[in-house]
mmCIF file of C-alpha atoms in Angstrom:
data_model
loop_
_atom_site.group_PDB
_atom_site.id
_atom_site.type_symbol
_atom_site.label_atom_id
_atom_site.label_comp_id
_atom_site.label_asym_id
_atom_site.label_seq_id
_atom_site.Cartn_x
_atom_site.Cartn_y
_atom_site.Cartn_z
ATOM 1 C CA MET M 923 25.585 -47.748 19.811
ATOM 2 C CA ALA M 924 21.484 -48.437 19.858
ATOM 3 C CA THR M 925 18.466 -46.275 18.190
ATOM 4 C CA ASN M 926 15.182 -47.671 18.354
ATOM 5 C CA LYS M 927 15.221 -50.433 20.906
ATOM 6 C CA LEU M 928 11.645 -49.798 21.960
ATOM 7 C CA ASN M 929 8.473 -51.334 19.696
ATOM 8 C CA ASP M 930 4.416 -50.328 20.133
ATOM 9 C CA ASN M 931 4.451 -53.842 22.027
ATOM 10 C CA LYS M 932 7.074 -53.463 24.230
ATOM 11 C CA ILE M 933 5.636 -49.313 25.022
ATOM 12 C CA LYS M 934 2.365 -50.864 25.744
ATOM 13 C CA ARG M 935 3.804 -53.916 27.725
ATOM 14 C CA MET M 936 5.429 -51.269 30.084
ATOM 15 C CA ILE M 937 2.891 -49.361 30.822
ATOM 16 C CA ARG M 938 0.909 -52.785 32.060
ATOM 17 C CA ASN M 939 3.110 -53.698 33.835
ATOM 18 C CA PRO M 940 4.304 -49.529 35.702
ATOM 19 C CA PRO M 941 7.412 -49.692 38.529
ATOM 20 C CA GLU M 942 7.726 -49.016 41.575
ATOM 21 C CA ARG M 943 9.152 -46.409 41.623
ATOM 22 C CA ASP M 944 9.836 -43.685 38.656
ATOM 23 C CA GLN M 945 12.232 -44.883 35.735
ATOM 24 C CA TRP M 946 13.894 -43.431 32.314
ATOM 25 C CA VAL M 947 13.782 -46.015 29.482
ATOM 26 C CA SER M 948 15.653 -45.417 26.262
ATOM 27 C CA ASP M 949 15.204 -45.896 22.898
ATOM 28 C CA GLY M 950 18.848 -44.383 21.651
ATOM 29 C CA GLN M 951 20.615 -41.693 19.701
ATOM 30 C CA GLY M 952 19.108 -38.913 22.743
ATOM 31 C CA LEU M 953 14.964 -39.854 23.359
ATOM 32 C CA SER M 954 14.378 -41.534 26.927
ATOM 33 C CA CYS M 955 10.809 -42.384 27.587
ATOM 34 C CA LYS M 956 9.603 -41.226 31.798
ATOM 35 C CA LEU M 957 7.534 -44.091 32.690
ATOM 36 C CA THR M 958 5.966 -43.421 36.221
ATOM 37 C CA LYS M 959 4.494 -45.730 38.684
ATOM 38 C CA GLY M 960 1.514 -44.188 37.707
ATOM 39 C CA GLY M 961 1.818 -46.246 33.244
ATOM 40 C CA THR M 962 2.522 -43.043 32.115
ATOM 41 C CA LEU M 963 4.178 -42.456 29.771
ATOM 42 C CA ALA M 964 6.246 -39.074 28.322
ATOM 43 C CA TRP M 965 8.624 -38.841 25.673
ATOM 44 C CA TYR M 966 11.763 -37.122 25.949
ATOM 45 C CA PHE M 967 15.524 -35.567 24.059
ATOM 46 C CA ARG M 968 18.568 -35.584 26.542
ATOM 47 C CA TYR M 969 21.046 -34.121 25.055
ATOM 48 C CA ARG M 970 24.236 -31.556 26.463
ATOM 49 C CA LEU M 971 25.143 -29.106 24.708
ATOM 50 C CA GLY M 972 29.203 -28.570 25.083
ATOM 51 C CA GLY M 973 30.735 -31.714 25.004
ATOM 52 C CA ARG M 974 30.460 -34.637 27.634
ATOM 53 C CA GLY M 975 31.719 -32.459 30.351
ATOM 54 C CA THR M 976 28.301 -30.222 30.336
ATOM 55 C CA LYS M 977 25.057 -31.025 32.362
ATOM 56 C CA GLU M 978 22.540 -32.874 30.327
ATOM 57 C CA ASP M 979 19.147 -31.331 29.263
ATOM 58 C CA LYS M 980 16.239 -33.092 29.367
ATOM 59 C CA LEU M 981 13.845 -31.954 26.970
ATOM 60 C CA PRO M 982 9.361 -32.710 26.644
ATOM 61 C CA LEU M 983 8.569 -34.109 23.800
ATOM 62 C CA GLY M 984 5.033 -34.988 25.087
ATOM 63 C CA SER M 985 3.583 -37.909 26.748
ATOM 64 C CA TYR M 986 2.480 -41.445 24.519
ATOM 65 C CA PRO M 987 -0.011 -42.911 23.044
ATOM 66 C CA GLY M 988 -0.954 -38.247 22.501
ATOM 67 C CA LEU M 989 3.062 -38.098 20.732
ATOM 68 C CA SER M 990 4.007 -42.227 18.826
ATOM 69 C CA LEU M 991 7.082 -43.364 19.375
ATOM 70 C CA ALA M 992 7.026 -42.277 15.002
ATOM 71 C CA ALA M 993 6.472 -39.346 15.311
ATOM 72 C CA ALA M 994 8.742 -38.614 18.911
ATOM 73 C CA ARG M 995 11.315 -40.131 16.423
ATOM 74 C CA LYS M 996 10.472 -37.559 14.545
ATOM 75 C CA LEU M 997 10.896 -34.884 16.803
ATOM 76 C CA ARG M 998 14.424 -36.455 17.611
ATOM 77 C CA GLU M 999 15.819 -36.378 14.398
ATOM 78 C CA GLN M 1000 14.766 -32.912 14.164
ATOM 79 C CA CYS M 1001 15.784 -32.173 17.558
ATOM 80 C CA ARG M 1002 19.364 -33.401 16.373
ATOM 81 C CA GLU M 1003 19.763 -31.642 13.182
ATOM 82 C CA TRP M 1004 19.322 -28.240 15.481
ATOM 83 C CA LEU M 1005 22.665 -29.300 17.750
ATOM 84 C CA ALA M 1006 24.011 -29.786 13.879
ATOM 85 C CA ASN M 1007 24.117 -26.352 13.478
ATOM 86 C CA ASN M 1008 24.192 -25.098 17.089
ATOM 87 C CA GLU M 1009 21.137 -24.824 17.558
ATOM 88 C CA ASP M 1010 19.282 -25.435 21.252
ATOM 89 C CA PRO M 1011 16.396 -27.622 20.202
ATOM 90 C CA ARG M 1012 14.933 -25.979 23.624
ATOM 91 C CA PHE M 1013 14.425 -22.916 21.666
ATOM 92 C CA LYS M 1014 14.114 -23.809 18.262
ATOM 93 C CA LEU M 1015 10.850 -26.089 19.882
ATOM 94 C CA ASN M 1016 9.492 -23.266 21.292
ATOM 95 C CA ALA M 1017 9.834 -21.030 19.057
ATOM 96 C CA GLU M 1018 8.036 -23.931 16.368
ATOM 97 C CA ALA M 1019 5.463 -24.701 18.759
ATOM 98 C CA GLN M 1020 4.476 -20.606 19.569
ATOM 99 C CA GLU M 1021 3.629 -20.733 15.315
ATOM 100 C CA THR M 1022 1.276 -23.687 15.648
ATOM 101 C CA LEU M 1023 -0.406 -22.928 18.690
ATOM 102 C CA LYS M 1024 -0.449 -19.261 17.407
ATOM 103 C CA PRO M 1025 -0.149 -18.382 13.072
ATOM 104 C CA VAL M 1026 0.077 -15.379 11.578
ATOM 105 C CA THR M 1027 -3.555 -14.819 9.695
ATOM 106 C CA VAL M 1028 -4.654 -12.920 6.913
ATOM 107 C CA ARG M 1029 -4.516 -9.879 8.301
ATOM 108 C CA ASP M 1030 -1.274 -9.800 10.791
ATOM 109 C CA ALA M 1031 -0.069 -10.841 7.483
ATOM 110 C CA LEU M 1032 -1.805 -7.739 5.509
ATOM 111 C CA GLU M 1033 -1.552 -5.675 9.149
ATOM 112 C CA TYR M 1034 2.792 -6.289 9.214
ATOM 113 C CA TRP M 1035 2.688 -5.043 4.862
ATOM 114 C CA LEU M 1036 0.701 -1.367 5.797
ATOM 115 C CA ASP M 1037 2.461 -0.305 9.266
ATOM 116 C CA ASN M 1038 6.116 -1.366 8.128
ATOM 117 C CA TYR M 1039 5.539 -0.410 4.067
ATOM 118 C CA ALA M 1040 2.372 0.896 3.042
ATOM 119 C CA ALA M 1041 2.172 4.183 5.586
ATOM 120 C CA HIS M 1042 6.298 5.360 4.663
ATOM 121 C CA ASN M 1043 5.325 4.592 1.510
ATOM 122 C CA ARG M 1044 2.079 5.684 0.289
ATOM 123 C CA THR M 1045 -0.212 8.386 0.642
ATOM 124 C CA ASN M 1046 -2.933 6.799 0.751
ATOM 125 C CA HIS M 1047 -2.413 4.106 3.139
ATOM 126 C CA GLU M 1048 -5.613 4.648 4.611
ATOM 127 C CA LYS M 1049 -7.636 4.532 2.209
ATOM 128 C CA HIS M 1050 -5.834 1.083 1.352
ATOM 129 C CA ARG M 1051 -6.993 -0.454 4.804
ATOM 130 C CA ARG M 1052 -9.788 0.758 4.514
ATOM 131 C CA GLN M 1053 -10.706 -1.211 1.947
ATOM 132 C CA LEU M 1054 -8.734 -4.502 3.849
ATOM 133 C CA GLU M 1055 -11.081 -4.097 6.524
ATOM 134 C CA VAL M 1056 -14.107 -3.611 4.308
ATOM 135 C CA HIS M 1057 -12.740 -6.356 1.977
ATOM 136 C CA ILE M 1058 -11.312 -8.871 3.076
ATOM 137 C CA PHE M 1059 -10.768 -9.278 7.345
ATOM 138 C CA PRO M 1060 -14.646 -9.534 7.553
ATOM 139 C CA HIS M 1061 -14.380 -12.369 5.658
ATOM 140 C CA ILE M 1062 -10.874 -14.264 6.010
ATOM 141 C CA GLY M 1063 -8.482 -12.006 8.002
ATOM 142 C CA LYS M 1064 -8.304 -14.604 11.517
ATOM 143 C CA LEU M 1065 -7.350 -17.424 8.965
ATOM 144 C CA PRO M 1066 -3.703 -18.238 9.116
ATOM 145 C CA LEU M 1067 -2.080 -16.692 6.176
ATOM 146 C CA ASN M 1068 -0.988 -20.869 5.249
ATOM 147 C CA LEU M 1069 -4.779 -22.717 5.119
ATOM 148 C CA ALA M 1070 -6.278 -19.993 3.302
ATOM 149 C CA ASP M 1071 -5.523 -20.628 -0.152
ATOM 150 C CA ARG M 1072 -7.322 -19.431 -3.809
ATOM 151 C CA ARG M 1073 -10.131 -20.478 -3.678
ATOM 152 C CA GLN M 1074 -11.091 -18.894 -0.068
ATOM 153 C CA TRP M 1075 -9.427 -16.266 -1.537
ATOM 154 C CA LEU M 1076 -11.049 -15.627 -5.067
ATOM 155 C CA THR M 1077 -14.224 -16.563 -2.853
ATOM 156 C CA VAL M 1078 -13.511 -12.731 -1.626
ATOM 157 C CA LEU M 1079 -12.287 -10.999 -4.177
ATOM 158 C CA GLU M 1080 -14.986 -12.343 -7.260
ATOM 159 C CA ARG M 1081 -17.516 -11.074 -3.745
ATOM 160 C CA ILE M 1082 -15.797 -7.071 -4.491
ATOM 161 C CA SER M 1083 -16.422 -7.425 -8.584
ATOM 162 C CA HIS M 1084 -19.606 -9.048 -8.350
ATOM 163 C CA SER M 1085 -20.682 -6.288 -6.015
ATOM 164 C CA GLY M 1086 -20.598 -3.703 -8.948
ATOM 165 C CA SER M 1087 -16.915 -2.607 -8.085
ATOM 166 C CA PRO M 1088 -15.258 -5.196 -10.566
ATOM 167 C CA VAL M 1089 -12.110 -2.222 -11.285
ATOM 168 C CA ALA M 1090 -11.635 -2.849 -7.028
ATOM 169 C CA ALA M 1091 -11.505 -6.102 -7.115
ATOM 170 C CA GLY M 1092 -8.690 -5.837 -9.556
ATOM 171 C CA TYR M 1093 -6.847 -2.755 -6.743
ATOM 172 C CA VAL M 1094 -7.543 -4.556 -4.058
ATOM 173 C CA LEU M 1095 -5.698 -8.304 -5.224
ATOM 174 C CA GLN M 1096 -2.497 -6.682 -7.213
ATOM 175 C CA MET M 1097 -2.795 -4.756 -3.218
ATOM 176 C CA CYS M 1098 -3.314 -8.396 -1.589
ATOM 177 C CA LYS M 1099 -0.441 -9.582 -3.360
ATOM 178 C CA GLN M 1100 1.887 -6.637 -3.353
ATOM 179 C CA ALA M 1101 1.962 -7.225 0.834
ATOM 180 C CA LEU M 1102 2.251 -11.231 0.520
ATOM 181 C CA ARG M 1103 5.424 -10.340 -1.949
ATOM 182 C CA TYR M 1104 6.336 -8.075 1.209
ATOM 183 C CA CYS M 1105 5.316 -10.543 3.985
ATOM 184 C CA ASP M 1106 8.432 -12.335 1.549
ATOM 185 C CA ARG M 1107 11.280 -11.304 1.622
ATOM 186 C CA ARG M 1108 11.122 -9.849 5.095
ATOM 187 C CA GLY M 1109 10.686 -13.728 6.897
ATOM 188 C CA TYR M 1110 7.138 -12.838 8.137
ATOM 189 C CA ALA M 1111 5.216 -15.000 7.090
ATOM 190 C CA THR M 1112 4.906 -16.291 3.595
ATOM 191 C CA SER M 1113 2.150 -17.384 1.031
ATOM 192 C CA THR M 1114 1.800 -18.497 -2.532
ATOM 193 C CA ALA M 1115 -2.058 -17.909 -2.956
ATOM 194 C CA LEU M 1116 -2.556 -15.122 -5.004
ATOM 195 C CA GLU M 1117 0.303 -15.610 -7.229
ATOM 196 C CA GLY M 1118 -0.036 -16.703 -11.239
ATOM 197 C CA LEU M 1119 -4.210 -14.498 -10.415
ATOM 198 C CA THR M 1120 -4.125 -11.549 -12.435
ATOM 199 C CA ILE M 1121 -6.897 -8.787 -12.847
ATOM 200 C CA PRO M 1122 -9.043 -10.201 -15.144
ATOM 201 C CA ASP M 1123 -9.096 -13.671 -12.634
ATOM 202 C CA VAL M 1124 -11.240 -11.440 -10.479
ATOM 203 C CA GLY M 1125 -12.697 -8.048 -12.126
ATOM 204 C CA LYS M 1126 -11.334 -5.298 -14.945
ATOM 205 C CA LYS M 1127 -8.429 -2.736 -15.240
ATOM 206 C CA GLN M 1128 -9.443 0.657 -14.319
ATOM 207 C CA GLY M 1129 -9.886 2.280 -17.164
ATOM 208 C CA LYS M 1130 -7.747 5.027 -19.226
ATOM 209 C CA ARG M 1131 -8.446 8.294 -17.927
ATOM 210 C CA ASP M 1132 -7.723 10.097 -20.662
ATOM 211 C CA ARG M 1133 -9.584 12.678 -21.033
ATOM 212 C CA VAL M 1134 -9.719 16.130 -22.032
ATOM 213 C CA LEU M 1135 -11.338 18.547 -22.321
ATOM 214 C CA THR M 1136 -12.213 20.658 -24.759
ATOM 215 C CA ASP M 1137 -11.059 24.695 -26.005
ATOM 216 C CA ALA M 1138 -15.236 25.059 -24.771
ATOM 217 C CA GLU M 1139 -15.469 23.426 -21.718
ATOM 218 C CA LEU M 1140 -11.646 24.700 -20.838
ATOM 219 C CA GLY M 1141 -13.169 27.975 -21.793
ATOM 220 C CA SER M 1142 -16.613 27.422 -19.554
ATOM 221 C CA LEU M 1143 -15.558 25.816 -16.883
ATOM 222 C CA TRP M 1144 -12.400 29.011 -15.987
ATOM 223 C CA ARG M 1145 -14.964 31.476 -16.347
ATOM 224 C CA TRP M 1146 -17.926 29.193 -13.660
ATOM 225 C CA LEU M 1147 -14.866 29.348 -12.008
ATOM 226 C CA ASP M 1148 -14.204 33.053 -11.909
ATOM 227 C CA ASN M 1149 -18.032 34.014 -11.230
ATOM 228 C CA ASN M 1150 -18.147 31.813 -7.762
ATOM 229 C CA GLY M 1151 -20.137 29.054 -9.683
ATOM 230 C CA VAL M 1152 -19.008 26.815 -6.969
ATOM 231 C CA GLN M 1153 -18.275 26.277 -3.373
ATOM 232 C CA PRO M 1154 -14.595 27.573 -1.851
ATOM 233 C CA TYR M 1155 -13.435 24.337 -1.419
ATOM 234 C CA TYR M 1156 -14.031 22.624 -4.815
ATOM 235 C CA ARG M 1157 -13.793 26.288 -6.675
ATOM 236 C CA ASP M 1158 -9.625 26.222 -5.753
ATOM 237 C CA LEU M 1159 -9.569 22.491 -6.011
ATOM 238 C CA LEU M 1160 -10.545 23.243 -9.298
ATOM 239 C CA ARG M 1161 -7.956 26.081 -9.621
ATOM 240 C CA LEU M 1162 -5.099 25.171 -8.758
ATOM 241 C CA ILE M 1163 -5.132 21.377 -11.023
ATOM 242 C CA THR M 1164 -6.220 23.177 -14.024
ATOM 243 C CA VAL M 1165 -3.123 25.687 -13.274
ATOM 244 C CA PHE M 1166 -0.486 23.899 -12.077
ATOM 245 C CA CYS M 1167 -1.237 20.179 -12.822
ATOM 246 C CA ALA M 1168 -1.327 19.162 -9.567
ATOM 247 C CA ARG M 1169 -2.839 15.629 -8.346
ATOM 248 C CA THR M 1170 -5.840 15.982 -6.291
ATOM 249 C CA GLN M 1171 -3.894 14.437 -3.540
ATOM 250 C CA GLU M 1172 -1.242 17.745 -3.767
ATOM 251 C CA VAL M 1173 -4.275 20.335 -2.611
ATOM 252 C CA ARG M 1174 -5.955 18.279 -0.946
ATOM 253 C CA LEU M 1175 -3.208 17.635 1.555
ATOM 254 C CA SER M 1176 -1.582 20.978 1.034
ATOM 255 C CA THR M 1177 -0.521 23.194 3.907
ATOM 256 C CA TRP M 1178 0.412 26.607 3.970
ATOM 257 C CA ASP M 1179 3.454 26.859 4.924
ATOM 258 C CA GLU M 1180 4.879 24.745 1.095
ATOM 259 C CA TRP M 1181 3.649 27.927 -0.328
ATOM 260 C CA ASP M 1182 6.517 30.129 0.195
ATOM 261 C CA PHE M 1183 5.387 33.590 -0.970
ATOM 262 C CA ASP M 1184 8.541 35.803 -1.326
ATOM 263 C CA ALA M 1185 10.388 33.366 -3.085
ATOM 264 C CA ARG M 1186 7.297 32.339 -5.185
ATOM 265 C CA LEU M 1187 7.532 28.624 -4.781
ATOM 266 C CA TRP M 1188 4.920 25.814 -4.644
ATOM 267 C CA THR M 1189 7.367 23.018 -2.671
ATOM 268 C CA VAL M 1190 5.050 20.009 -2.794
ATOM 269 C CA PRO M 1191 6.880 17.536 0.103
ATOM 270 C CA GLU M 1192 7.846 13.949 -0.866
ATOM 271 C CA VAL M 1193 5.415 12.641 1.794
ATOM 272 C CA ASN M 1194 2.340 14.371 -0.300
ATOM 273 C CA SER M 1195 4.610 13.065 -3.744
ATOM 274 C CA LYS M 1196 2.673 10.021 -5.713
ATOM 275 C CA THR M 1197 6.181 9.287 -7.070
ATOM 276 C CA GLY M 1198 8.373 9.751 -3.399
ATOM 277 C CA THR M 1199 10.134 12.962 -5.029
ATOM 278 C CA ARG M 1200 9.779 16.857 -3.897
ATOM 279 C CA ILE M 1201 7.911 18.711 -6.514
ATOM 280 C CA VAL M 1202 8.626 22.337 -6.806
ATOM 281 C CA ARG M 1203 6.431 24.967 -9.131
ATOM 282 C CA PRO M 1204 6.361 28.767 -9.556
ATOM 283 C CA ILE M 1205 3.647 30.355 -9.029
ATOM 284 C CA PRO M 1206 3.132 32.957 -11.623
ATOM 285 C CA GLU M 1207 2.263 36.394 -10.258
ATOM 286 C CA ARG M 1208 -1.202 36.123 -11.740
ATOM 287 C CA ALA M 1209 -2.313 33.222 -9.068
ATOM 288 C CA ILE M 1210 -0.947 35.682 -6.059
ATOM 289 C CA PRO M 1211 -4.046 37.871 -5.617
ATOM 290 C CA TRP M 1212 -6.975 34.541 -5.065
ATOM 291 C CA LEU M 1213 -4.160 32.210 -3.381
ATOM 292 C CA GLU M 1214 -4.030 35.657 -0.893
ATOM 293 C CA GLU M 1215 -7.381 35.383 -0.856
ATOM 294 C CA MET M 1216 -7.892 31.877 0.013
ATOM 295 C CA ARG M 1217 -5.532 32.154 3.040
ATOM 296 C CA ARG M 1218 -7.458 35.090 4.230
ATOM 297 C CA SER M 1219 -10.431 32.664 3.918
ATOM 298 C CA ASN M 1220 -8.882 29.616 5.670
ATOM 299 C CA GLU M 1221 -8.551 29.210 9.131
ATOM 300 C CA GLY M 1222 -6.205 26.280 10.299
ATOM 301 C CA PRO M 1223 -3.249 25.028 8.787
ATOM 302 C CA TYR M 1224 -5.201 23.988 5.292
ATOM 303 C CA LEU M 1225 -4.296 25.578 2.189
ATOM 304 C CA LEU M 1226 -7.928 24.333 1.012
ATOM 305 C CA GLY M 1227 -9.187 26.023 4.606
ATOM 306 C CA GLN M 1228 -10.240 21.901 5.707
ATOM 307 C CA LEU M 1229 -9.126 18.297 5.349
ATOM 308 C CA LYS M 1230 -11.669 16.099 3.145
ATOM 309 C CA LYS M 1231 -10.827 12.455 2.950
ATOM 310 C CA PRO M 1232 -9.943 11.270 -0.618
ATOM 311 C CA GLU M 1233 -12.754 9.271 -1.688
ATOM 312 C CA ALA M 1234 -15.423 12.686 -0.308
ATOM 313 C CA VAL M 1235 -13.309 14.466 -3.322
ATOM 314 C CA SER M 1236 -13.478 12.286 -5.624
ATOM 315 C CA GLN M 1237 -16.668 10.857 -6.783
ATOM 316 C CA GLN M 1238 -17.164 15.408 -6.566
ATOM 317 C CA GLY M 1239 -14.444 15.711 -8.764
ATOM 318 C CA ARG M 1240 -17.822 13.324 -11.718
ATOM 319 C CA THR M 1241 -19.957 15.902 -10.424
ATOM 320 C CA PHE M 1242 -18.999 19.138 -12.583
ATOM 321 C CA TYR M 1243 -18.924 17.562 -15.749
ATOM 322 C CA LYS M 1244 -22.977 16.964 -15.412
ATOM 323 C CA ARG M 1245 -22.830 20.976 -13.569
ATOM 324 C CA LEU M 1246 -21.326 22.607 -16.182
ATOM 325 C CA LYS M 1247 -23.506 20.527 -19.085
ATOM 326 C CA HIS M 1248 -21.001 18.911 -20.273
ATOM 327 C CA ARG M 1249 -22.174 15.742 -22.399
ATOM 328 C CA GLU M 1250 -19.012 13.920 -21.494
ATOM 329 C CA PRO M 1251 -18.072 12.825 -18.638
ATOM 330 C CA TRP M 1252 -14.728 13.475 -16.946
ATOM 331 C CA SER M 1253 -12.944 13.918 -14.029
ATOM 332 C CA LEU M 1254 -10.320 15.988 -11.522
ATOM 333 C CA HIS M 1255 -7.615 13.826 -13.396
ATOM 334 C CA SER M 1256 -8.630 14.425 -16.379
ATOM 335 C CA LEU M 1257 -7.567 18.502 -16.092
ATOM 336 C CA ARG M 1258 -3.899 16.991 -15.769
ATOM 337 C CA HIS M 1259 -4.023 15.120 -19.322
ATOM 338 C CA THR M 1260 -6.181 18.327 -20.343
ATOM 339 C CA PHE M 1261 -2.787 20.135 -18.681
ATOM 340 C CA ILE M 1262 0.027 17.993 -20.797
ATOM 341 C CA THR M 1263 -2.934 18.473 -23.748
ATOM 342 C CA LYS M 1264 -3.523 21.425 -24.353
ATOM 343 C CA ASN M 1265 0.143 22.617 -23.845
ATOM 344 C CA ALA M 1266 1.498 20.172 -25.763
ATOM 345 C CA ASP M 1267 -0.211 22.046 -28.784
ATOM 346 C CA LEU M 1268 1.297 25.713 -27.453
ATOM 347 C CA SER M 1269 4.538 24.106 -28.216
ATOM 348 C CA ALA M 1270 5.285 23.810 -24.604
ATOM 349 C CA PRO M 1271 9.067 22.266 -23.960
ATOM 350 C CA PRO M 1272 7.978 18.080 -22.453
ATOM 351 C CA HIS M 1273 10.054 17.784 -20.159
ATOM 352 C CA VAL M 1274 9.407 21.286 -18.578
ATOM 353 C CA VAL M 1275 5.659 20.156 -18.648
ATOM 354 C CA GLU M 1276 6.462 16.604 -16.877
ATOM 355 C CA LEU M 1277 8.024 17.897 -13.921
ATOM 356 C CA LEU M 1278 5.478 20.560 -13.701
ATOM 357 C CA ALA M 1279 2.689 17.307 -13.323
ATOM 358 C CA GLY M 1280 5.710 15.983 -10.678
ATOM 359 C CA HIS M 1281 6.081 12.774 -13.136
ATOM 360 C CA GLU M 1282 10.081 11.203 -12.549
ATOM 361 C CA LEU M 1283 12.010 12.115 -16.361
ATOM 362 C CA SER M 1284 13.925 8.802 -17.752
ATOM 363 C CA GLY M 1285 16.985 8.551 -18.946
ATOM 364 C CA VAL M 1286 19.721 10.557 -18.876
ATOM 365 C CA PHE M 1287 16.915 13.353 -17.264
ATOM 366 C CA ALA M 1288 16.592 11.490 -14.205
ATOM 367 C CA VAL M 1289 20.836 10.206 -13.613
ATOM 368 C CA TYR M 1290 22.395 13.611 -14.399
ATOM 369 C CA ASN M 1291 20.400 16.647 -14.338
ATOM 370 C CA ARG M 1292 19.047 17.705 -11.193
ATOM 371 C CA SER M 1293 17.269 21.076 -12.346
ATOM 372 C CA GLN M 1294 14.434 22.267 -11.656
ATOM 373 C CA TYR M 1295 13.502 24.657 -14.919
ATOM 374 C CA LEU M 1296 11.778 27.068 -12.147
ATOM 375 C CA PRO M 1297 11.929 30.648 -15.530
ATOM 376 C CA GLU M 1298 10.661 27.738 -18.052
ATOM 377 C CA LYS M 1299 8.457 26.079 -15.248
ATOM 378 C CA LEU M 1300 6.872 29.973 -14.290
ATOM 379 C CA GLU M 1301 6.593 31.279 -19.011
ATOM 380 C CA VAL M 1302 4.784 27.160 -19.547
ATOM 381 C CA LEU M 1303 2.793 28.503 -16.536
ATOM 382 C CA ASN M 1304 1.739 32.356 -17.791
ATOM 383 C CA ARG M 1305 1.316 30.809 -21.574
ATOM 384 C CA TRP M 1306 -1.592 28.422 -19.717
ATOM 385 C CA LEU M 1307 -2.912 31.702 -17.606
ATOM 386 C CA ASP M 1308 -2.790 33.108 -21.426
ATOM 387 C CA ARG M 1309 -4.308 30.517 -22.897
ATOM 388 C CA LEU M 1310 -7.618 29.771 -20.484
ATOM 389 C CA GLU M 1311 -7.883 33.846 -19.581
ATOM 390 C CA LEU M 1312 -8.254 33.573 -23.560
ATOM 391 C CA LEU M 1313 -11.130 30.800 -23.251
ATOM 392 C CA ALA M 1314 -12.814 32.057 -20.443
ATOM 393 C CA GLU M 1315 -13.639 35.328 -23.216
ATOM 394 C CA ALA M 1316 -14.706 33.614 -25.898
ATOM 395 C CA PRO M 1317 -18.377 32.301 -25.703
ATOM 396 C CA ASP M 1318 -18.867 29.142 -26.135
ATOM 397 C CA ASN M 1319 -19.445 28.257 -30.103
ATOM 398 C CA VAL M 1320 -16.204 30.275 -30.637
ATOM 399 C CA ILE M 1321 -12.586 29.349 -30.001
ATOM 400 C CA PRO M 1322 -9.628 31.538 -30.550
ATOM 401 C CA ALA M 1323 -7.706 31.171 -32.841
ATOM 402 C CA SER M 1324 -4.426 32.519 -31.592
ATOM 403 C CA PHE M 1325 -2.246 30.032 -29.137
ATOM 404 C CA ASN M 1326 -1.815 27.897 -31.624
ATOM 405 C CA ARG M 1327 0.991 25.909 -31.951
ATOM 406 C CA THR M 1328 2.677 28.049 -33.689
ATOM 407 C CA ALA M 1329 2.115 31.630 -32.078
#
């Protein structure tokens, strides 16, 4: 079968001398043009899905000269390839046209990750969304993802860093890289613009948050809380983090239905846990009176009486060291480091402390051991409360000698 029967000169002569009525002219292998009596020419791919006995379909490809002869032949080869794979060229061409006309934008891709992954697997997904709405969407959100190159990504990420938030810039980079990889794995959209970039390229890593309060600082904090030195919301938040080694979000999001006063258990649901696993902590008897007082004072479902935004709580948490006149800064997260370190000094079993902290055990422990170690956890918490009370009773410059490693 003859192929490529036409050439540009022949097409131009046909247009200059149009026929008296519309006619079809073949270029071969399914590509034809329809020449009208008005002197216009349009390309079609003619094919049959079921062989010679089936109806012929005519798929419009475009008009000449907007679609050149060479471009029409390229489309013909694509259509023939689809046919060889038992795919209808009409549907495939329409799908590609839609993708070209309405490409996936940067915003589309990042929101796809937010809605389909982060919303179900990240307790702080709303924080992620707000960061993208502030730092990414206003600048490159409308760009087609495949046209957003590395230079454009770097411009917006460096803008975050230069505005005084280099740690946030690194955080947003890591988040966007994860989002784009998710989109690629799911076949939604593909971009490799961020591959190879690291946090130092756009900002800096968050410093280690390993500050541990001294015994004197811990004692002054516990006295301050017992003497109502701070508003009830933050008094109760600090007390719960300090006693239970809980994450801030576990307490901030906690509702009363998590607390079983009959069984003396606090169960953090998977959705509030950073690791996505349930955390069970026993409630020491000494904690019951102030928990019951909280329940009498706080209306509504939330343990702390209201749901504050994580940014507001975190910001407030960085001010307490000043109000206590501690010389070195510490954050709410520092209270968890303090619990873990001080209980190591008290010879508490490391695996029990790790479970209280909501950490996942590793190795064989993680595979075969499903025990919650509730009696052991309660023993660690009671011993920890003993230590806190002892520190609170001592003057700031006197460290109790008891409760050392061998006590």
